[in-house]
Coordinates of C-alpha atoms in Angstrom, one line a residue:
Chain A
M827 CA 50.0 69.3 59.7
A828 CA 46.5 69.6 58.2
R829 CA 46.4 70.9 54.6
I830 CA 43.9 73.4 53.5
T831 CA 41.8 72.2 50.7
R832 CA 41.1 74.1 47.5
G833 CA 37.4 74.7 48.6
E834 CA 38.5 76.0 52.0
L835 CA 41.0 78.3 50.4
R836 CA 38.3 79.6 48.1
N837 CA 35.9 80.2 51.0
L838 CA 38.6 81.9 53.0
L839 CA 39.4 84.2 50.1
G840 CA 35.7 84.9 49.7
A841 CA 35.4 85.8 53.4
L842 CA 38.4 88.1 53.2
G843 CA 36.8 89.7 50.1
I844 CA 33.6 90.3 52.2
V845 CA 35.7 91.9 54.9
A846 CA 37.6 94.1 52.4
T847 CA 34.3 95.3 50.8
L848 CA 32.8 96.1 54.2
A849 CA 36.0 97.9 55.2
G850 CA 35.8 99.9 52.0
L851 CA 32.2 101.0 52.8
A852 CA 32.8 101.6 56.5
F853 CA 36.2 103.2 56.4
G854 CA 37.1 103.8 52.7
L855 CA 34.2 106.0 51.9
P856 CA 34.5 108.2 55.1
A857 CA 38.3 108.5 54.4
L858 CA 37.5 109.7 50.8
D859 CA 34.9 112.0 52.2
R860 CA 37.3 113.5 54.7
S861 CA 39.9 114.0 51.9
L862 CA 37.7 116.4 50.0
P863 CA 37.0 120.0 51.3
S864 CA 33.4 120.5 52.6
Q865 CA 33.4 124.3 52.7
R866 CA 32.4 126.5 49.8
A867 CA 32.5 130.2 49.4
V868 CA 29.2 131.9 49.6
S869 CA 28.2 135.4 48.5
P870 CA 27.3 137.9 51.3
D871 CA 25.3 139.9 48.9
E872 CA 22.7 137.4 47.8
P873 CA 20.0 135.6 49.8
Y874 CA 20.9 131.9 50.3
Q875 CA 18.0 129.5 50.0
V876 CA 17.8 127.4 53.1
G877 CA 14.8 125.4 52.0
A878 CA 11.0 125.5 52.1
G879 CA 11.0 129.1 50.8
V880 CA 13.2 130.4 53.6
S881 CA 16.3 132.4 52.7
V882 CA 19.0 134.3 54.5
V883 CA 21.8 136.6 53.5
P884 CA 25.0 135.0 54.9
P885 CA 27.5 137.0 56.9
A886 CA 30.6 138.4 55.0
G887 CA 33.5 135.9 55.1
A888 CA 31.2 132.9 55.8
T889 CA 31.5 129.6 54.0
V890 CA 28.8 127.1 53.6
D891 CA 29.5 123.5 54.8
V892 CA 27.9 121.3 52.1
T893 CA 27.9 118.2 54.3
E894 CA 25.3 119.7 56.6
T895 CA 23.4 121.8 54.1
R896 CA 20.4 120.2 52.5
P897 CA 17.9 122.6 50.8
G898 CA 14.6 120.9 50.2
D899 CA 11.1 121.7 49.1
A900 CA 9.4 121.0 52.4
E901 CA 12.3 121.5 54.8
G902 CA 16.0 122.4 54.7
T903 CA 19.2 123.0 56.6
A904 CA 22.2 125.3 56.1
L905 CA 25.4 125.4 58.0
F906 CA 27.6 128.4 57.6
R907 CA 31.1 128.7 59.2
L908 CA 32.9 131.9 60.2
G909 CA 36.2 130.5 61.1
P910 CA 35.6 128.2 64.1
V911 CA 32.0 129.5 64.7
R912 CA 29.1 127.4 63.5
Y913 CA 26.0 129.2 62.3
A914 CA 23.2 126.7 61.5
I915 CA 19.7 127.2 60.3
A916 CA 17.1 124.4 60.1
V917 CA 13.7 124.8 58.6
R918 CA 11.1 122.1 59.3
P919 CA 7.3 121.6 59.0
F920 CA 5.7 122.6 62.3
R921 CA 2.2 122.9 63.7
G922 CA 2.3 125.0 66.9
D923 CA 3.0 128.4 68.3
L924 CA 6.3 130.2 68.8
E925 CA 6.5 129.4 72.6
T926 CA 6.2 125.7 71.8
A927 CA 8.8 125.9 69.1
A928 CA 11.2 127.7 71.4
S929 CA 10.5 125.2 74.2
R930 CA 11.3 122.3 71.9
L931 CA 14.6 123.8 70.7
R932 CA 15.7 124.6 74.3
K933 CA 14.9 121.0 75.3
R934 CA 16.9 119.6 72.4
I935 CA 19.8 121.9 73.4
T936 CA 19.7 120.8 77.1
N937 CA 19.4 117.1 76.1
T938 CA 23.0 117.3 75.0
A939 CA 25.2 116.4 78.0
G940 CA 26.8 119.6 79.5
Y941 CA 24.6 122.0 77.6
Q942 CA 22.6 124.6 79.6
V943 CA 20.3 127.4 78.6
T944 CA 21.3 130.7 80.2
G945 CA 19.5 134.0 80.8
A946 CA 16.1 135.1 79.7
Q947 CA 14.5 134.8 76.2
L948 CA 14.1 138.0 74.2
A949 CA 11.8 138.8 71.3
V950 CA 13.6 139.2 68.0
S951 CA 12.3 140.1 64.5
T952 CA 13.6 140.1 61.0
A953 CA 13.5 142.6 58.2
G954 CA 11.3 140.1 56.4
G955 CA 8.6 140.4 59.1
L956 CA 9.3 137.2 61.0
S957 CA 8.9 137.4 64.8
G958 CA 10.8 135.1 67.0
L959 CA 12.5 134.4 70.3
Q960 CA 16.2 134.3 71.1
G961 CA 18.4 133.2 74.0
G962 CA 21.8 131.9 74.9
Y963 CA 23.3 128.6 76.2
T964 CA 26.6 127.3 77.4
A965 CA 28.5 124.1 76.9
P966 CA 31.9 122.9 78.1
G967 CA 34.4 125.3 76.5
R968 CA 31.8 126.8 74.3
G969 CA 29.0 129.3 74.2
G970 CA 26.0 129.6 72.0
R971 CA 23.0 131.6 70.9
Y972 CA 19.7 130.3 69.6
A973 CA 16.8 131.9 67.9
V974 CA 13.5 130.4 66.7
F975 CA 10.8 131.7 64.3
V976 CA 7.5 130.3 63.2
A977 CA 6.1 131.0 59.8
E978 CA 3.2 129.4 57.9
G979 CA 3.5 125.9 59.1
L980 CA 7.3 126.1 59.5
T981 CA 9.7 126.5 62.3
I982 CA 13.0 128.2 61.6
E983 CA 15.7 127.3 64.1
V984 CA 19.0 129.2 64.3
T985 CA 21.9 128.0 66.5
I986 CA 25.2 129.7 66.7
S987 CA 28.1 128.1 68.6
G988 CA 31.8 128.7 69.2
N989 CA 34.2 129.6 72.0
D990 CA 33.5 132.9 73.8
L991 CA 36.3 134.9 72.1
D992 CA 35.3 133.9 68.5
L993 CA 31.6 134.3 69.3
G994 CA 32.1 137.8 70.7
R995 CA 34.0 138.8 67.5
T996 CA 31.5 137.3 65.0
L997 CA 28.2 137.6 66.8
P998 CA 27.3 141.1 65.5
Q999 CA 27.7 139.9 61.9
I1000 CA 25.7 136.7 62.5
E1001 CA 22.9 138.5 64.2
A1002 CA 22.7 140.9 61.3
S1003 CA 22.5 137.9 59.0
T1004 CA 19.8 136.4 61.1
R1005 CA 17.7 139.6 60.8
T1006 CA 17.7 139.0 57.0
L1007 CA 15.8 135.7 57.4
R1008 CA 12.8 135.8 55.1
H1009 CA 10.0 133.4 54.2
D1010 CA 8.7 134.1 50.7
G1011 CA 5.4 132.3 51.4
E1012 CA 6.0 129.7 48.6
R1013 CA 7.9 126.6 49.1
E1014 CA 10.6 125.9 46.5
Chain B
M95 CA 12.6 68.8 35.7
T96 CA 16.3 69.4 35.8
A97 CA 18.7 69.0 38.6
S98 CA 19.7 72.7 38.2
V99 CA 16.4 73.8 39.8
V100 CA 17.3 72.3 43.1
R101 CA 20.7 71.0 44.2
P102 CA 19.9 68.9 47.3
A103 CA 22.2 69.4 50.3
S104 CA 24.1 66.2 51.1
G105 CA 23.0 66.2 54.7
G106 CA 22.6 68.3 57.8
L107 CA 24.0 71.8 58.4
R108 CA 27.8 71.8 58.0
M109 CA 29.6 75.1 58.3
S110 CA 32.9 75.9 56.6
T111 CA 35.3 76.8 59.3
P112 CA 37.3 79.8 58.1
P113 CA 34.4 81.8 56.8
T114 CA 32.3 81.0 59.9
G115 CA 35.1 82.5 62.1
V116 CA 35.1 85.6 59.9
V117 CA 31.3 86.0 60.0
V118 CA 31.3 85.5 63.8
V119 CA 33.9 88.2 64.2
L120 CA 31.9 90.6 61.9
L121 CA 28.7 89.9 63.8
A122 CA 30.5 90.5 67.1
V123 CA 31.9 93.8 65.9
G124 CA 28.4 94.8 64.6
A125 CA 26.9 93.8 67.9
V126 CA 29.3 96.0 69.8
R127 CA 28.7 99.0 67.6
M128 CA 24.9 98.7 67.6
S129 CA 24.9 98.1 71.4
Q130 CA 26.9 101.3 71.8
L131 CA 24.3 103.1 69.7
A132 CA 21.4 101.5 71.7
G133 CA 23.1 102.5 74.9
E134 CA 23.2 106.1 73.8
F135 CA 19.6 105.9 72.9
V136 CA 18.6 104.3 76.2
T137 CA 20.6 106.9 78.2
S138 CA 18.8 109.8 76.4
Y139 CA 15.3 108.4 75.8
P140 CA 14.9 105.2 77.8
R141 CA 11.1 104.9 77.5
A142 CA 11.0 105.7 73.8
T143 CA 13.9 103.4 73.0
L144 CA 12.5 100.4 74.8
T145 CA 9.0 101.0 73.3
S146 CA 10.5 101.2 69.8
I147 CA 12.5 98.0 70.3
V148 CA 9.5 96.1 71.6
L149 CA 7.1 97.4 68.8
F150 CA 9.5 96.7 66.0
A151 CA 10.5 93.3 67.5
L152 CA 6.8 92.4 67.5
L153 CA 6.5 93.6 63.9
A154 CA 9.4 91.3 62.9
V155 CA 7.6 88.2 64.1
P156 CA 4.9 87.9 61.3
F157 CA 7.6 88.8 58.7
W158 CA 9.9 86.2 60.2
L159 CA 7.2 83.5 60.0
L160 CA 6.1 84.5 56.5
V161 CA 9.7 84.5 55.1
S162 CA 10.4 81.2 56.9
E163 CA 7.4 79.6 55.3
L164 CA 8.4 80.7 51.8
D165 CA 10.4 77.5 51.4
F166 CA 8.1 75.1 53.1
L167 CA 9.4 72.1 51.3
E168 CA 13.0 72.6 52.3
R169 CA 13.1 75.0 55.3
E170 CA 16.4 76.7 55.8
P171 CA 18.1 75.8 59.1
T172 CA 17.1 78.1 62.0
A173 CA 20.8 78.9 62.8
L174 CA 21.4 80.2 59.3
R175 CA 18.2 82.3 59.3
V176 CA 19.3 83.8 62.6
V177 CA 22.8 84.6 61.1
A178 CA 21.1 86.2 58.1
F179 CA 18.8 88.3 60.3
A180 CA 21.7 89.3 62.6
W181 CA 23.9 90.2 59.6
G182 CA 21.2 92.7 58.5
G183 CA 20.6 94.1 61.9
L184 CA 24.2 94.3 63.1
V185 CA 26.7 94.2 60.3
A186 CA 24.9 95.8 57.3
T187 CA 23.5 98.6 59.5
T188 CA 26.8 99.4 61.2
V189 CA 28.5 99.6 57.8
S190 CA 25.7 101.6 56.2
I191 CA 25.5 104.2 58.9
A192 CA 29.1 105.2 58.2
G193 CA 29.3 104.5 54.5
G194 CA 25.9 106.1 53.7
T195 CA 26.7 109.4 55.4
A196 CA 30.1 109.5 53.7
L197 CA 28.6 108.8 50.3
E198 CA 25.9 111.4 50.7
N199 CA 28.6 113.9 51.7
L200 CA 30.5 113.0 48.5
V201 CA 27.3 113.6 46.5
A202 CA 27.1 117.1 48.1
K203 CA 30.8 117.8 47.6
L204 CA 31.1 116.5 44.0
G205 CA 27.6 117.6 43.0
S206 CA 25.8 120.1 45.1
P207 CA 23.8 120.3 48.4
H208 CA 20.6 120.5 46.2
L209 CA 21.5 117.2 44.5
A210 CA 22.3 115.6 47.9
A211 CA 19.0 116.9 49.3
D212 CA 16.9 115.7 46.4
W213 CA 18.7 112.5 45.3
G214 CA 21.1 111.7 48.2
A215 CA 18.9 109.1 49.8
A216 CA 18.1 107.6 46.4
I217 CA 21.8 107.3 45.4
T218 CA 23.5 106.4 48.7
G219 CA 20.9 104.2 50.4
P220 CA 20.6 101.6 47.7
T221 CA 24.2 101.7 46.8
V222 CA 25.7 101.2 50.2
E223 CA 22.9 99.3 51.9
E224 CA 22.1 96.8 49.1
L225 CA 25.8 96.0 48.9
A226 CA 26.2 95.5 52.6
K227 CA 23.1 93.4 52.8
T228 CA 23.8 91.3 49.8
L229 CA 27.2 90.4 51.3
G230 CA 25.2 88.8 54.0
V231 CA 23.8 86.3 51.6
V232 CA 27.3 85.7 50.1
A233 CA 28.5 85.1 53.6
I234 CA 25.8 82.4 54.1
V235 CA 26.9 80.8 50.8
L236 CA 30.5 80.7 52.1
V237 CA 29.6 79.5 55.5
A238 CA 27.2 76.7 54.4
R239 CA 27.2 76.3 50.6
S240 CA 25.2 73.1 50.8
Q241 CA 22.3 75.0 52.3
V242 CA 21.9 77.3 49.3
N243 CA 20.6 74.7 46.9
S244 CA 17.8 76.5 45.2
V245 CA 17.1 80.1 44.1
L246 CA 14.3 80.2 46.7
D247 CA 16.9 79.6 49.4
G248 CA 18.7 82.8 48.2
V249 CA 15.3 84.6 48.4
V250 CA 14.8 83.4 52.0
Y251 CA 18.3 84.4 53.2
G252 CA 18.1 87.7 51.4
A253 CA 14.7 88.5 52.9
M254 CA 16.0 87.6 56.4
V255 CA 19.0 89.9 56.0
G256 CA 16.7 92.7 54.8
L257 CA 14.3 92.0 57.7
G258 CA 17.1 92.4 60.2
F259 CA 18.2 95.6 58.5
Q260 CA 14.7 97.0 58.4
I261 CA 14.0 96.4 62.1
A262 CA 17.3 97.9 63.3
E263 CA 16.9 100.9 60.9
D264 CA 13.3 101.4 62.1
V265 CA 14.4 101.6 65.7
V266 CA 17.1 104.1 64.8
F267 CA 14.6 106.2 62.9
A268 CA 12.0 106.1 65.7
V269 CA 14.5 107.3 68.3
G270 CA 15.8 109.9 65.8
A271 CA 12.2 111.2 65.5
V272 CA 12.0 111.4 69.3
A273 CA 15.2 113.5 69.4
L274 CA 14.0 115.7 66.6
A275 CA 10.6 116.4 68.2
G276 CA 12.4 118.0 71.2
Q277 CA 9.7 117.0 73.7
G278 CA 11.8 114.7 75.8
D279 CA 11.3 111.0 76.3
Q280 CA 7.9 110.8 74.6
I281 CA 6.5 107.8 72.7
Q282 CA 4.3 109.6 70.2
P283 CA 7.1 110.0 67.6
V284 CA 7.8 106.2 68.1
I285 CA 4.2 105.4 67.3
A286 CA 4.1 107.7 64.3
T287 CA 7.4 106.1 63.0
F288 CA 5.9 102.6 63.7
L289 CA 2.8 103.4 61.6
L290 CA 4.8 105.0 58.8
R291 CA 7.8 102.8 58.5
G292 CA 6.3 99.6 60.0
F293 CA 2.9 99.4 58.3
L294 CA 3.0 101.8 55.3
S295 CA 6.6 101.1 54.2
G296 CA 7.0 97.7 55.9
I297 CA 5.9 95.3 53.1
W298 CA 7.9 96.9 50.3
S299 CA 11.0 97.9 52.2
H300 CA 14.3 96.1 52.9
T301 CA 12.8 92.7 53.2
L302 CA 11.6 93.0 49.6
F303 CA 14.8 94.4 48.3
G304 CA 16.8 91.8 50.2
A305 CA 14.6 89.0 48.7
L306 CA 15.4 90.2 45.2
A307 CA 19.1 90.5 45.9
G308 CA 19.1 87.1 47.5
A309 CA 17.4 85.7 44.3
G310 CA 20.4 87.1 42.4
I311 CA 22.9 85.3 44.6
G312 CA 20.8 82.1 44.2
Y313 CA 20.8 82.4 40.4
L314 CA 24.5 82.8 40.5
V315 CA 25.4 80.0 42.9
V316 CA 22.8 77.4 42.1
R317 CA 22.2 77.9 38.4
R318 CA 25.3 79.8 37.3
D319 CA 22.9 82.1 35.5
T320 CA 24.8 85.4 35.5
L321 CA 22.2 87.2 33.4
R322 CA 19.3 86.5 35.8
A323 CA 21.6 87.1 38.7
A324 CA 22.6 90.5 37.4
L325 CA 19.0 91.4 36.7
A326 CA 17.8 90.4 40.2
L327 CA 20.6 92.4 41.9
L328 CA 20.0 95.4 39.6
G329 CA 16.3 95.0 40.3
A330 CA 16.9 95.1 44.1
W331 CA 19.0 98.3 43.7
A332 CA 16.5 99.9 41.3
A333 CA 13.5 99.1 43.5
H334 CA 15.3 100.8 46.4
V335 CA 16.2 103.8 44.2
L336 CA 12.6 104.1 43.2
W337 CA 11.4 103.9 46.8
N338 CA 13.9 106.5 48.0
S339 CA 13.6 108.8 45.0
P340 CA 12.0 112.2 45.0
L341 CA 9.8 111.1 42.0
L342 CA 6.1 111.8 42.8
G343 CA 7.4 113.7 45.9
D344 CA 4.6 116.2 45.4
G345 CA 2.2 113.3 45.4
L346 CA -0.9 112.9 43.3
G347 CA -2.6 115.7 45.1
N348 CA -3.8 116.1 48.6
G349 CA -5.4 113.6 50.9
V350 CA -5.1 110.0 52.1
L351 CA -5.9 108.4 48.8
A352 CA -3.3 110.5 47.0
L353 CA -0.6 109.5 49.5
L354 CA -1.7 105.9 49.4
G355 CA -1.5 106.1 45.6
V356 CA 2.1 107.3 45.6
I357 CA 3.1 104.5 48.0
L358 CA 1.4 101.9 45.8
L359 CA 2.9 103.3 42.6
K360 CA 6.4 103.1 44.1
G361 CA 6.1 99.9 46.2
L362 CA 3.7 97.7 44.3
P363 CA 5.8 97.0 41.1
P364 CA 8.7 95.4 43.1
L365 CA 6.3 93.7 45.5
L366 CA 4.4 92.0 42.5
L367 CA 7.7 91.2 40.9
V368 CA 8.9 89.4 44.1
L369 CA 5.6 87.6 44.6
L370 CA 5.6 86.3 41.0
L371 CA 9.3 85.3 41.3
V372 CA 8.7 83.5 44.6
R373 CA 5.6 81.8 43.2
R374 CA 7.5 80.6 40.1
L375 CA 10.5 79.4 42.2
H376 CA 8.3 77.7 44.7
D377 CA 6.3 75.9 42.0
R378 CA 9.5 74.7 40.3
E379 CA 10.9 73.5 43.6
A380 CA 7.6 71.9 44.5
D381 CA 7.5 70.0 41.1
Y382 CA 11.0 68.7 41.8
Y383 CA 10.2 67.4 45.3
A384 CA 6.7 66.2 44.4
G385 CA 8.5 64.1 41.6
R386 CA 10.6 62.5 44.3
L387 CA 7.6 61.7 46.5
A388 CA 5.6 60.4 43.5
T389 CA 8.2 57.6 43.0
L390 CA 7.3 56.1 46.4
G391 CA 3.8 54.9 45.2
D392 CA 2.9 54.3 48.9
P393 CA -0.4 55.9 50.0
S394 CA 0.4 55.3 53.6
L395 CA 3.2 57.9 53.1
I396 CA 1.5 60.2 50.7
T397 CA -1.7 59.9 48.6
P398 CA -2.2 61.5 45.2
G399 CA -4.5 64.1 46.9
E400 CA -1.9 65.0 49.5
L401 CA 0.7 65.2 46.8
A402 CA -1.4 67.8 45.0
A403 CA -2.0 69.7 48.2
L404 CA 1.7 69.7 49.2
R405 CA 2.7 71.5 45.9
S406 CA 1.0 74.8 46.8
G407 CA 0.9 77.0 49.9
A408 CA -2.7 77.8 49.3
R409 CA -3.7 74.1 49.0
R410 CA -1.6 73.2 52.1
A411 CA -3.5 75.8 54.0
S412 CA -6.8 74.6 52.6
A413 CA -6.0 71.1 53.8
R414 CA -5.3 72.3 57.3
R415 CA -8.6 74.3 57.3
L416 CA -10.5 71.2 56.0
A417 CA -9.1 69.1 58.9
G418 CA -10.9 71.3 61.5
A419 CA -9.5 72.4 64.8
R420 CA -8.7 69.0 66.2
A421 CA -6.9 67.5 63.3
K422 CA -5.2 70.7 62.1
P423 CA -2.0 70.3 64.1
A424 CA -1.6 66.7 63.0
V425 CA -2.1 67.7 59.3
R426 CA 0.5 70.4 59.8
R427 CA 3.0 67.9 61.2
L428 CA 2.1 65.4 58.4
Q429 CA 2.8 68.0 55.7
R430 CA 6.0 69.0 57.4
A431 CA 7.2 65.3 57.6
Q432 CA 6.2 64.7 54.0
A433 CA 8.3 67.7 52.9
Q434 CA 11.2 66.4 55.0
L435 CA 10.8 63.0 53.4
A436 CA 11.0 64.6 50.0
V437 CA 14.2 66.3 50.9
E438 CA 15.7 63.1 52.3
L439 CA 14.7 61.2 49.1
S440 CA 16.5 63.8 47.0
R441 CA 19.6 63.3 49.3
A442 CA 19.2 59.5 49.1
S443 CA 19.7 59.4 52.8
A444 CA 18.5 56.0 54.0
T445 CA 18.5 57.1 57.7
G446 CA 16.5 60.2 57.0
I447 CA 14.0 58.4 54.8
D448 CA 13.4 55.8 57.5
H449 CA 13.0 58.5 60.2
W450 CA 10.6 60.7 58.3
S451 CA 8.6 57.7 57.0
S452 CA 8.1 56.6 60.5
V453 CA 7.0 60.1 61.6
I454 CA 4.5 60.2 58.7
R455 CA 3.0 56.8 59.6
S456 CA 2.7 57.9 63.2
E457 CA 0.8 61.1 62.2
R458 CA -1.3 59.1 59.7
A459 CA -2.4 56.8 62.5
R460 CA -3.3 59.8 64.6
L461 CA -5.3 61.3 61.8
R462 CA -7.2 58.0 61.3
R463 CA -8.1 58.1 65.0
L464 CA -9.5 61.6 64.4
N465 CA -11.5 60.3 61.5
H466 CA -9.5 62.4 59.0
P467 CA -7.3 59.9 57.3
E468 CA -6.2 62.0 54.3
A469 CA -4.8 65.6 54.3
I470 CA -6.3 66.8 51.1
A471 CA -7.3 70.3 50.1
G472 CA -10.9 71.2 50.4
P473 CA -13.1 72.8 47.7
P474 CA -13.0 76.6 47.4
S475 CA -14.8 78.1 50.4
W476 CA -16.9 81.2 50.3
R477 CA -16.2 81.7 54.0
H478 CA -12.5 81.7 53.4
T479 CA -12.9 84.1 50.4
A480 CA -15.1 86.4 52.5
S481 CA -12.6 86.3 55.4
T482 CA -9.7 87.2 53.0
V483 CA -11.7 90.1 51.5
L484 CA -12.7 91.3 55.0
T485 CA -9.0 91.1 56.2
T486 CA -8.0 93.2 53.1
V487 CA -10.6 95.8 53.8
V488 CA -9.5 96.0 57.5
A489 CA -5.9 96.3 56.4
I490 CA -6.8 99.2 54.0
A491 CA -8.8 100.9 56.8
V492 CA -5.8 100.6 59.2
L493 CA -3.7 102.2 56.5
W494 CA -6.2 104.9 56.0
V495 CA -6.4 105.7 59.7
A496 CA -2.6 105.6 60.0
L497 CA -2.2 108.0 57.0
S498 CA -4.8 110.4 58.5
A499 CA -3.1 110.3 61.9
L500 CA 0.2 111.1 60.2
G501 CA -1.3 114.1 58.5
G502 CA -1.9 112.7 55.1
A503 CA -5.4 114.1 55.0

């Protein structure tokens, strides 16, 4: 029977050390991430800064998911959850008109397998003076609403998704929240 | 010259069996994962995905050739350079996608979403990615210890790992830009990403960080110099942190020059550091191998003028230019054979010495027939200097146009 040499044993242990470190990065960190809660309470009385000078008053009872919330100076995202319903807002630099912004958002929605835009688009406005377009979409077992606004070189995209029952229950609150979207004209 | 500068390999490429098996399995797992990702991209955006793969693969070619030439005197085996590149493109990327996202989430959870937005990329990118990439150089050491016999070898393998990572990451970013644009399977976002990440960020990105980290492993393995090893590894991490950091995020004002200034301020220090390091390591290695060749005292194998030319990349190139178009290939082959002879002399391999001596004499005879018997460097040439200046101006103009096209103006 062949004997393993000291050098081979050292190399084998080294290789196993590499595997262990890679496993720690690929599986250990995600496991640690999953073990910590991602949702934080958020006040329904104060505007929440989404990013790039855009704020919104969250619906009562909503939590913010910190893993998908990134407020930045030039762009930003915020994800609120009302139970199982997702209420996401994304602000990005954009050069174009409202129709183009809405068309791009619809295309991104329908690029996901099984997602389809439904019904006509309607005009929507916010208390802060933003004008936009809103519509609906369906996905297997889920429904959704979207709204898009354009303001001073930015596009503000709102997507709301959940099953029909939860959506029907929470949509009035979320739409009320969407109407509080405001762009203060100055980036953070 | 001390033996610690270079530890000659005892012969050809011999791979240690257990680590080789582990590395092959890891590469296979990485290949499966990255293929799945590529499959998803191709399904959604076939034209954009294929365009980005072709563009960034083409971009990899000059980087590959440049990195391969860094250690002209003792080139690393192609198989190991391929393994290093594949590690970066398949293993390090696979691990970094999962680990980087998780670590950024942890920054948001333990700190705040603001902290993650501002510093997430600066904290998580360097920490996860540099570790995953550096393990590729460690894997090369375990697989073929005898092939990492100078710090410069570590630089080459580290740069190759970084290059593989950079190309794979660029393709992922390019297709991500296509998805974000929401205009379907368009290639404009791919072109913009190619200009931004390929040209503007290309030279001071992962290849550079990988080269520094590889130098760290080289110092550790070849010279047992833990201080320099730690400094190089820390330097790779710090250069990556600086590059990803929000510092100077508001720029130096508006316009192309301001944006170029920020890129230079963040990227130039590590680039100069690596260039100086490579120059120093190359010179020390060249001194070592030139010393071996000098002991021959046989002008049919190498003349004093050729020995002087062989020590420096610039003088080797000058010798090839001086030879003219007809003799240039023969001079290149002669220089390559002389370098190989130096390596075989350091290994005291009689077979190798005989083989490469024979190759040199054959090339020498060819050069005599071409009336160019000696491959010496020419005097400084104003045409070459003008050509270099013109190339630099063109490169800056390309950067300028790219920045303007991307909205920097």
